[in-house]
CSV table of C-alpha atoms in Angstrom, one decimal:
chain,number,residue,atom,x,y,z
F,21,MET,CA,-32.2,118.5,114.8
F,22,GLU,CA,-28.7,117.1,114.5
F,23,ALA,CA,-27.4,119.5,117.2
F,24,LYS,CA,-30.2,118.3,119.5
F,25,SER,CA,-29.4,114.7,118.8
F,26,LYS,CA,-25.7,115.3,119.7
F,27,LYS,CA,-26.7,117.1,122.9
F,28,ALA,CA,-29.0,114.2,123.9
F,29,GLY,CA,-26.2,111.7,123.2
F,30,ALA,CA,-23.7,113.7,125.2
F,31,SER,CA,-26.2,113.8,128.2
F,32,ARG,CA,-26.2,110.0,128.2
F,33,LEU,CA,-22.4,109.9,128.9
F,34,CYS,CA,-20.8,109.8,132.3
F,35,PHE,CA,-21.0,113.1,134.1
F,36,LEU,CA,-17.3,112.9,135.3
F,37,CYS,CA,-15.4,111.4,132.3
F,38,ASN,CA,-17.8,112.1,129.5
F,39,LEU,CA,-16.5,109.0,127.8
F,40,ARG,CA,-18.5,106.0,128.9
F,41,ARG,CA,-22.2,105.4,129.4
F,42,PRO,CA,-23.5,105.9,133.0
F,43,VAL,CA,-24.6,102.8,134.9
F,44,LEU,CA,-25.9,104.5,138.1
F,45,LYS,CA,-27.2,107.8,139.5
F,46,ARG,CA,-25.6,108.8,142.8
F,47,PRO,CA,-28.2,109.8,145.4
F,48,LYS,CA,-25.9,112.3,147.1
F,49,THR,CA,-25.0,114.2,143.9
F,50,LEU,CA,-27.7,113.0,141.5
F,51,GLN,CA,-24.8,112.6,139.0
F,52,GLN,CA,-25.1,109.8,136.4
F,53,ILE,CA,-21.7,108.2,136.2
F,54,CYS,CA,-20.0,105.1,134.7
F,55,ARG,CA,-18.8,102.1,136.7
F,56,GLU,CA,-15.1,103.0,136.5
F,57,CYS,CA,-15.6,106.5,137.7
F,58,PHE,CA,-17.9,105.3,140.5
F,59,TYR,CA,-15.2,102.9,141.8
F,60,GLU,CA,-12.6,105.7,141.7
F,61,VAL,CA,-14.9,108.3,143.4
F,62,PHE,CA,-16.0,105.8,146.0
F,63,GLU,CA,-12.4,104.9,147.1
F,64,GLU,CA,-11.4,108.6,147.2
F,65,GLU,CA,-14.4,109.5,149.3
F,66,ILE,CA,-13.6,106.8,151.8
F,67,HIS,CA,-10.0,108.1,152.0
F,68,GLN,CA,-11.2,111.6,152.6
F,69,VAL,CA,-13.5,110.4,155.4
F,70,ILE,CA,-10.6,108.6,157.0
F,71,VAL,CA,-8.2,111.6,156.7
F,72,GLN,CA,-10.7,114.3,157.7
F,73,ASN,CA,-12.0,112.4,160.7
F,74,ARG,CA,-8.5,111.2,161.7
F,75,LEU,CA,-9.8,107.7,162.2
F,76,PHE,CA,-6.4,106.0,162.4
F,77,LYS,CA,-2.8,106.6,163.4
F,78,SER,CA,0.2,105.0,161.9
F,79,GLY,CA,1.2,101.8,163.7
F,80,GLU,CA,-2.3,101.0,165.0
F,81,ARG,CA,-3.6,97.5,165.0
F,82,VAL,CA,-7.1,97.6,163.4
F,83,ALA,CA,-9.6,94.7,163.2
F,84,ILE,CA,-12.1,94.6,160.4
F,85,GLY,CA,-15.5,93.2,161.3
F,86,ALA,CA,-15.9,90.6,158.5
F,87,SER,CA,-19.1,88.8,158.1
F,88,GLY,CA,-18.7,87.7,154.5
F,89,GLY,CA,-21.6,90.0,153.5
F,90,LYS,CA,-21.3,92.8,150.9
F,91,ASP,CA,-20.5,95.6,153.3
F,92,SER,CA,-17.7,93.9,155.2
F,93,THR,CA,-16.3,92.4,152.0
F,94,VAL,CA,-16.1,95.8,150.4
F,95,LEU,CA,-14.6,97.2,153.6
F,96,ALA,CA,-11.9,94.6,153.8
F,97,TYR,CA,-10.9,95.2,150.1
F,98,VAL,CA,-11.1,99.0,150.2
F,99,LEU,CA,-9.3,99.5,153.5
F,100,SER,CA,-6.5,97.1,152.6
F,101,GLU,CA,-6.1,98.9,149.3
F,102,LEU,CA,-6.1,102.4,150.8
F,103,ASN,CA,-3.7,101.3,153.5
F,104,ARG,CA,-1.3,100.2,150.8
F,105,ARG,CA,-2.0,103.1,148.4
F,106,HIS,CA,-1.8,106.0,151.0
F,107,ASN,CA,0.6,104.3,153.4
F,108,TYR,CA,-1.6,104.5,156.5
F,109,GLY,CA,0.8,102.2,158.3
F,110,LEU,CA,-1.9,100.0,159.8
F,111,ASP,CA,-1.7,96.4,160.8
F,112,LEU,CA,-5.0,95.0,159.6
F,113,PHE,CA,-6.8,91.9,160.7
F,114,LEU,CA,-10.1,90.2,159.8
F,115,LEU,CA,-12.4,89.4,162.7
F,116,SER,CA,-15.4,87.1,162.1
F,117,ILE,CA,-18.1,85.9,164.4
F,118,ASP,CA,-19.5,82.4,164.0
F,119,GLU,CA,-23.1,82.6,165.3
F,120,GLY,CA,-23.7,79.0,164.5
F,121,ILE,CA,-26.3,79.4,161.8
F,122,THR,CA,-26.3,76.4,159.5
F,123,GLY,CA,-26.7,77.2,155.8
F,124,TYR,CA,-25.8,80.8,156.3
F,125,ARG,CA,-22.8,81.6,158.5
F,126,ASP,CA,-20.8,78.5,157.4
F,127,ASP,CA,-21.2,79.7,153.8
F,128,SER,CA,-20.3,83.3,154.5
F,129,LEU,CA,-17.3,82.3,156.5
F,130,GLU,CA,-15.9,80.7,153.3
F,131,THR,CA,-16.0,84.1,151.7
F,132,VAL,CA,-14.1,85.6,154.6
F,133,LYS,CA,-11.5,82.8,154.3
F,134,ARG,CA,-11.1,83.8,150.6
F,135,ASN,CA,-10.7,87.4,151.7
F,136,GLU,CA,-7.9,86.3,154.1
F,137,VAL,CA,-6.0,84.7,151.2
F,138,GLN,CA,-6.7,87.4,148.6
F,139,TYR,CA,-6.0,90.4,150.7
F,140,GLY,CA,-3.3,88.9,152.9
F,141,LEU,CA,-5.0,89.7,156.1
F,142,PRO,CA,-4.8,87.4,159.2
F,143,LEU,CA,-8.2,86.0,160.2
F,144,GLN,CA,-9.6,85.4,163.8
F,145,ILE,CA,-12.9,83.6,164.2
F,146,VAL,CA,-14.8,83.8,167.5
F,147,SER,CA,-17.9,81.6,168.0
F,148,TYR,CA,-21.0,82.0,170.1
F,149,LYS,CA,-20.6,78.3,171.1
F,150,ASP,CA,-17.1,79.0,172.6
F,151,LEU,CA,-18.2,82.3,174.2
F,152,TYR,CA,-21.7,81.6,175.4
F,153,GLY,CA,-22.2,77.8,175.1
F,154,TRP,CA,-25.0,78.3,172.6
F,155,THR,CA,-25.3,78.5,168.8
F,156,MET,CA,-28.0,80.6,167.2
F,157,ASP,CA,-29.5,77.4,165.8
F,158,GLU,CA,-29.9,76.1,169.4
F,159,ILE,CA,-31.3,79.5,170.5
F,160,VAL,CA,-33.9,79.6,167.7
F,161,LYS,CA,-35.0,76.1,168.6
F,162,MET,CA,-35.8,77.3,172.1
F,163,ILE,CA,-37.3,80.8,171.4
F,164,GLY,CA,-38.6,80.5,167.9
F,165,LEU,CA,-38.2,83.0,165.0
F,166,LYS,CA,-39.7,85.9,166.9
F,167,ASN,CA,-37.2,87.9,169.0
F,168,ASN,CA,-34.2,85.8,168.0
F,169,CYS,CA,-32.5,88.8,166.4
F,170,THR,CA,-32.4,90.4,169.9
F,171,PHE,CA,-30.1,87.5,171.1
F,172,CYS,CA,-28.0,87.6,168.0
F,173,GLY,CA,-27.4,91.4,168.0
F,174,VAL,CA,-26.5,91.6,171.7
F,175,PHE,CA,-24.3,88.5,171.6
F,176,ARG,CA,-22.5,89.6,168.3
F,177,ARG,CA,-21.7,93.1,169.5
F,178,GLN,CA,-20.1,91.7,172.7
F,179,ALA,CA,-18.4,88.9,170.7
F,180,LEU,CA,-16.8,91.5,168.4
F,181,ASP,CA,-15.4,93.4,171.4
F,182,ARG,CA,-14.1,90.1,172.9
F,183,GLY,CA,-12.5,89.1,169.6
F,184,ALA,CA,-10.9,92.5,169.2
F,185,ALA,CA,-9.5,92.2,172.8
F,186,LEU,CA,-8.1,88.8,171.8
F,187,LEU,CA,-6.3,90.4,168.8
F,188,LYS,CA,-5.1,93.2,171.0
F,189,VAL,CA,-6.2,95.8,168.4
F,190,ASP,CA,-6.5,99.5,169.0
F,191,LYS,CA,-9.7,100.0,166.9
F,192,LEU,CA,-12.5,98.0,165.3
F,193,VAL,CA,-14.0,99.1,161.9
F,194,THR,CA,-17.3,97.9,160.7
F,195,GLY,CA,-19.0,98.1,157.3
F,196,HIS,CA,-22.1,100.0,158.4
F,197,ASN,CA,-23.1,102.2,155.5
F,198,ALA,CA,-25.5,105.1,155.0
F,199,ASP,CA,-28.5,102.8,154.8
F,200,ASP,CA,-27.6,101.2,158.1
F,201,ILE,CA,-27.1,104.5,159.9
F,202,ALA,CA,-30.4,105.9,158.7
F,203,GLU,CA,-32.2,102.7,159.8
F,204,THR,CA,-30.7,103.0,163.2
F,205,VAL,CA,-31.7,106.6,163.6
F,206,LEU,CA,-35.3,105.7,162.7
F,207,LEU,CA,-35.3,102.7,165.0
F,208,ASN,CA,-34.1,104.7,167.9
F,209,ILE,CA,-36.8,107.3,167.3
F,210,LEU,CA,-39.5,104.7,167.2
F,211,ARG,CA,-38.2,103.1,170.4
F,212,GLY,CA,-37.7,106.4,172.1
F,213,ASP,CA,-34.1,105.5,172.8
F,214,ILE,CA,-32.6,108.9,173.5
F,215,ALA,CA,-29.2,107.6,174.7
F,216,ARG,CA,-28.6,105.6,171.5
F,217,LEU,CA,-30.1,108.2,169.2
F,218,SER,CA,-27.6,110.8,170.5
F,219,ARG,CA,-24.6,108.7,169.5
F,220,CYS,CA,-25.7,106.4,166.6
F,221,THR,CA,-24.6,108.8,163.9
F,222,SER,CA,-21.1,109.3,165.3
F,223,ILE,CA,-18.5,108.1,162.9
F,224,THR,CA,-16.5,106.7,165.9
F,225,THR,CA,-18.3,105.2,168.9
F,226,GLY,CA,-17.3,103.3,172.0
F,227,GLU,CA,-14.3,105.6,172.8
F,228,ASP,CA,-15.2,105.2,176.5
F,229,GLY,CA,-15.7,101.5,176.1
F,230,PRO,CA,-13.4,98.5,175.6
F,231,ILE,CA,-12.4,99.3,172.0
F,232,PRO,CA,-13.4,102.3,169.7
F,233,ARG,CA,-15.5,101.4,166.6
F,234,CYS,CA,-15.2,103.3,163.4
F,235,LYS,CA,-17.7,103.5,160.5
F,236,PRO,CA,-15.8,104.8,157.4
F,237,PHE,CA,-18.8,104.0,155.1
F,238,LYS,CA,-21.2,106.3,157.1
F,239,TYR,CA,-22.0,108.5,154.1
F,240,THR,CA,-21.8,105.9,151.3
F,241,TYR,CA,-23.7,103.1,149.7
F,242,THR,CA,-21.7,99.9,149.0
F,243,TYR,CA,-24.0,97.8,146.8
F,244,ALA,CA,-22.7,99.1,143.5
F,245,TYR,CA,-19.1,98.7,144.6
F,246,PHE,CA,-19.7,95.1,145.7
F,247,LYS,CA,-20.3,94.1,142.1
F,248,LYS,CA,-16.6,94.9,141.4
F,249,LEU,CA,-15.6,92.1,143.8
F,250,ASP,CA,-17.8,89.5,142.1
F,251,TYR,CA,-19.0,87.8,145.3
F,252,PHE,CA,-22.3,86.3,146.2
F,253,SER,CA,-23.9,87.6,149.4
F,254,THR,CA,-26.7,85.8,151.3
F,255,GLU,CA,-29.2,87.1,153.9
F,256,CYS,CA,-29.5,85.6,157.4
F,257,ILE,CA,-32.2,82.9,157.4
F,258,TYR,CA,-33.5,84.0,160.8
F,259,SER,CA,-34.0,87.7,160.0
F,260,PRO,CA,-37.1,88.0,157.7
F,261,ASN,CA,-39.3,89.3,160.6
F,262,ALA,CA,-36.6,91.5,162.1
F,263,TYR,CA,-37.9,94.9,163.3
F,264,ARG,CA,-35.0,96.6,161.4
F,265,GLY,CA,-36.4,95.1,158.2
F,266,PHE,CA,-39.6,97.1,158.4
F,267,ALA,CA,-37.6,100.3,159.0
F,268,ARG,CA,-35.4,99.4,155.9
F,269,GLU,CA,-38.5,99.0,153.7
F,270,PHE,CA,-39.9,102.3,154.9
F,271,ILE,CA,-36.6,104.1,154.2
F,272,LYS,CA,-36.4,102.6,150.7
F,273,ASP,CA,-39.9,103.8,149.9
F,274,LEU,CA,-38.8,107.3,151.0
F,275,GLU,CA,-35.7,107.0,148.8
F,276,ARG,CA,-37.8,106.3,145.7
F,277,ILE,CA,-39.6,109.6,146.3
F,278,ARG,CA,-36.6,111.6,147.4
F,279,PRO,CA,-33.1,110.1,146.6
F,280,ARG,CA,-31.4,112.1,149.3
F,281,ALA,CA,-33.8,110.8,152.0
F,282,ILE,CA,-31.2,108.5,153.6
F,283,LEU,CA,-28.6,111.2,153.9
F,284,ASP,CA,-31.2,113.7,155.2
F,285,ILE,CA,-32.2,111.2,158.0
F,286,ILE,CA,-28.5,110.9,159.0
F,287,LYS,CA,-28.2,114.7,159.0
F,288,SER,CA,-31.2,114.9,161.3
F,289,GLY,CA,-29.6,112.4,163.6
F,290,GLU,CA,-26.4,114.4,163.7
F,291,ASP,CA,-28.3,117.7,164.5
F,292,PHE,CA,-30.2,116.0,167.3
F,293,ARG,CA,-29.6,117.7,170.7
F,294,ILE,CA,-30.5,116.4,174.1
F,295,ALA,CA,-32.0,118.8,176.7
F,296,THR,CA,-29.6,119.4,179.6
F,297,THR,CA,-32.4,118.4,181.9
F,298,THR,CA,-32.7,114.9,180.4
F,299,LYS,CA,-31.3,112.2,182.7
F,300,MET,CA,-29.1,109.8,180.7
F,301,PRO,CA,-28.1,106.3,181.8
F,302,GLU,CA,-24.8,106.1,183.6
F,303,GLN,CA,-22.3,103.6,182.1
F,304,GLY,CA,-20.7,101.2,184.4
F,305,THR,CA,-19.6,97.6,184.2
F,306,CYS,CA,-21.5,94.3,184.5
F,307,GLU,CA,-21.1,92.8,187.9
F,308,ARG,CA,-21.0,89.4,186.3
F,309,CYS,CA,-18.7,89.5,183.4
F,310,GLY,CA,-17.1,93.0,183.5
F,311,TYR,CA,-18.5,94.2,180.2
F,312,ILE,CA,-19.8,97.8,179.8
F,313,SER,CA,-23.4,98.1,181.1
F,314,SER,CA,-25.7,100.7,182.5
F,315,GLN,CA,-27.4,98.0,184.6
F,316,LYS,CA,-26.0,95.6,187.2
F,317,TRP,CA,-25.9,92.9,184.6
F,318,CYS,CA,-25.2,93.5,180.9
F,319,LYS,CA,-27.8,92.6,178.4
F,320,ALA,CA,-25.8,89.5,177.2
F,321,CYS,CA,-25.7,88.1,180.8
F,322,VAL,CA,-29.4,88.7,181.3
F,323,LEU,CA,-30.3,86.9,178.0
F,324,LEU,CA,-27.8,84.1,178.8
F,325,GLU,CA,-29.2,83.6,182.3
F,326,GLY,CA,-32.7,83.2,180.7
F,327,LEU,CA,-31.4,80.6,178.3
F,328,ASN,CA,-29.6,78.6,180.9
F,329,ARG,CA,-32.6,78.6,183.2
F,330,GLY,CA,-35.0,77.6,180.4
F,331,LEU,CA,-36.6,81.0,180.4
F,332,PRO,CA,-35.4,82.5,177.1
F,333,LYS,CA,-37.9,85.4,177.1
F,334,MET,CA,-36.8,86.6,180.5
F,335,GLY,CA,-34.6,89.4,179.3
F,336,ILE,CA,-36.5,90.5,176.2
F,337,GLY,CA,-38.1,94.0,176.4
F,338,ARG,CA,-37.4,94.4,180.1
F,339,PRO,CA,-33.9,95.8,180.6
F,340,ARG,CA,-34.5,96.4,184.3
F,341,GLY,CA,-36.9,93.7,185.3
F,342,VAL,CA,-34.5,90.8,185.0
F,343,ASN,CA,-32.1,92.2,187.5
F,344,SER,CA,-35.0,92.7,189.9
F,345,ASP,CA,-36.1,89.1,189.3
F,346,HIS,CA,-32.5,88.0,189.9
F,347,ASN,CA,-32.4,89.9,193.2
F,348,LYS,CA,-35.7,88.3,194.3
F,349,GLU,CA,-34.5,84.8,193.5
F,350,THR,CA,-31.2,85.3,195.4
F,351,LYS,CA,-33.3,85.5,198.5
F,352,LYS,CA,-34.4,81.9,198.0
F,353,PRO,CA,-32.3,79.1,199.6
F,354,GLY,CA,-29.9,77.6,197.2
F,355,SER,CA,-30.5,80.2,194.5
F,356,VAL,CA,-27.2,81.9,194.9
F,357,ALA,CA,-25.2,78.8,194.1
F,358,LYS,CA,-27.4,78.1,191.1
F,359,SER,CA,-26.8,81.7,189.8
F,360,ILE,CA,-23.0,81.4,190.3
F,361,GLU,CA,-23.0,78.1,188.4
F,362,SER,CA,-24.7,79.6,185.4
F,363,LYS,CA,-22.3,80.3,182.5
F,364,GLN,CA,-21.1,83.8,182.3
F,365,CYS,CA,-21.3,85.6,178.9
F,366,GLY,CA,-17.9,85.3,177.3
F,367,SER,CA,-14.7,83.6,178.2
F,368,LEU,CA,-12.4,86.6,177.8
F,369,ASP,CA,-11.9,89.1,180.6
F,370,PHE,CA,-12.2,92.9,180.1
């Protein structure tokens, strides 16, 4: 009986150090480990991902996409710590996007400003208002809560590239973790988006675009590590009905049944192969602003044109139709001048 009791007690100790009580069970290994061992293992795994995938070269300027949320806050801390510990030789910067969401972004930007001081990283803030002439508060007033995430996602992606260009960095790193990648795989399957599905699991994307993007957290979960930094994270007030949210709930339900479900979904995305007969969209540049696009106008320009013309739903769900509408309208007298006078998406050239 005493031997069984000792064995039971030992099984409740950390799998790695066998000294402290475990506080979590890792989905990828099913090991129950203590908080201290988790922090150590987490940092080492990120280091190995960086080294094995050759994400950086010494002397490179790297921008960290910093929203003030848990993922980007962990990314800023861990990357700055690993850069110092392993002598990567990187010049790191914080890059934040101010979407203009009262009660959300203004609070999270305060977290980023604290990161700037604590980690000694220069901060660059780029706003939707400066780039596009609109804030998300103004956009939501016009379009409502439905579909507003379409505007925010498209504008933010381009704003990050424009901010990175402003900083003259070689690479941009984001805090997308295993949950995010799995959600994206599922969303692209549901949408039938073959082009994005074929590249969404890549640890580095955009190598043929303005600035490569790296995702060192691709195989990891950041929530438990976030507790180490003692920060409070808030959710966007406009995102409760976001399509991604439903995918997130579905994946979390799967994870309760099968802890490795998220990593399995990512593996499925990695193994996905496109038939050689499949016609893929050809990437070019937007005729209006010079940003990468497979259409005559990039999605940001299409959405912005709709906003400026008082037709905010014009570019939603119809990636080709708006350019056709634009072509039709250019045949009308005076419409060319009106189109030229519309504000382009972004004030930085590519």
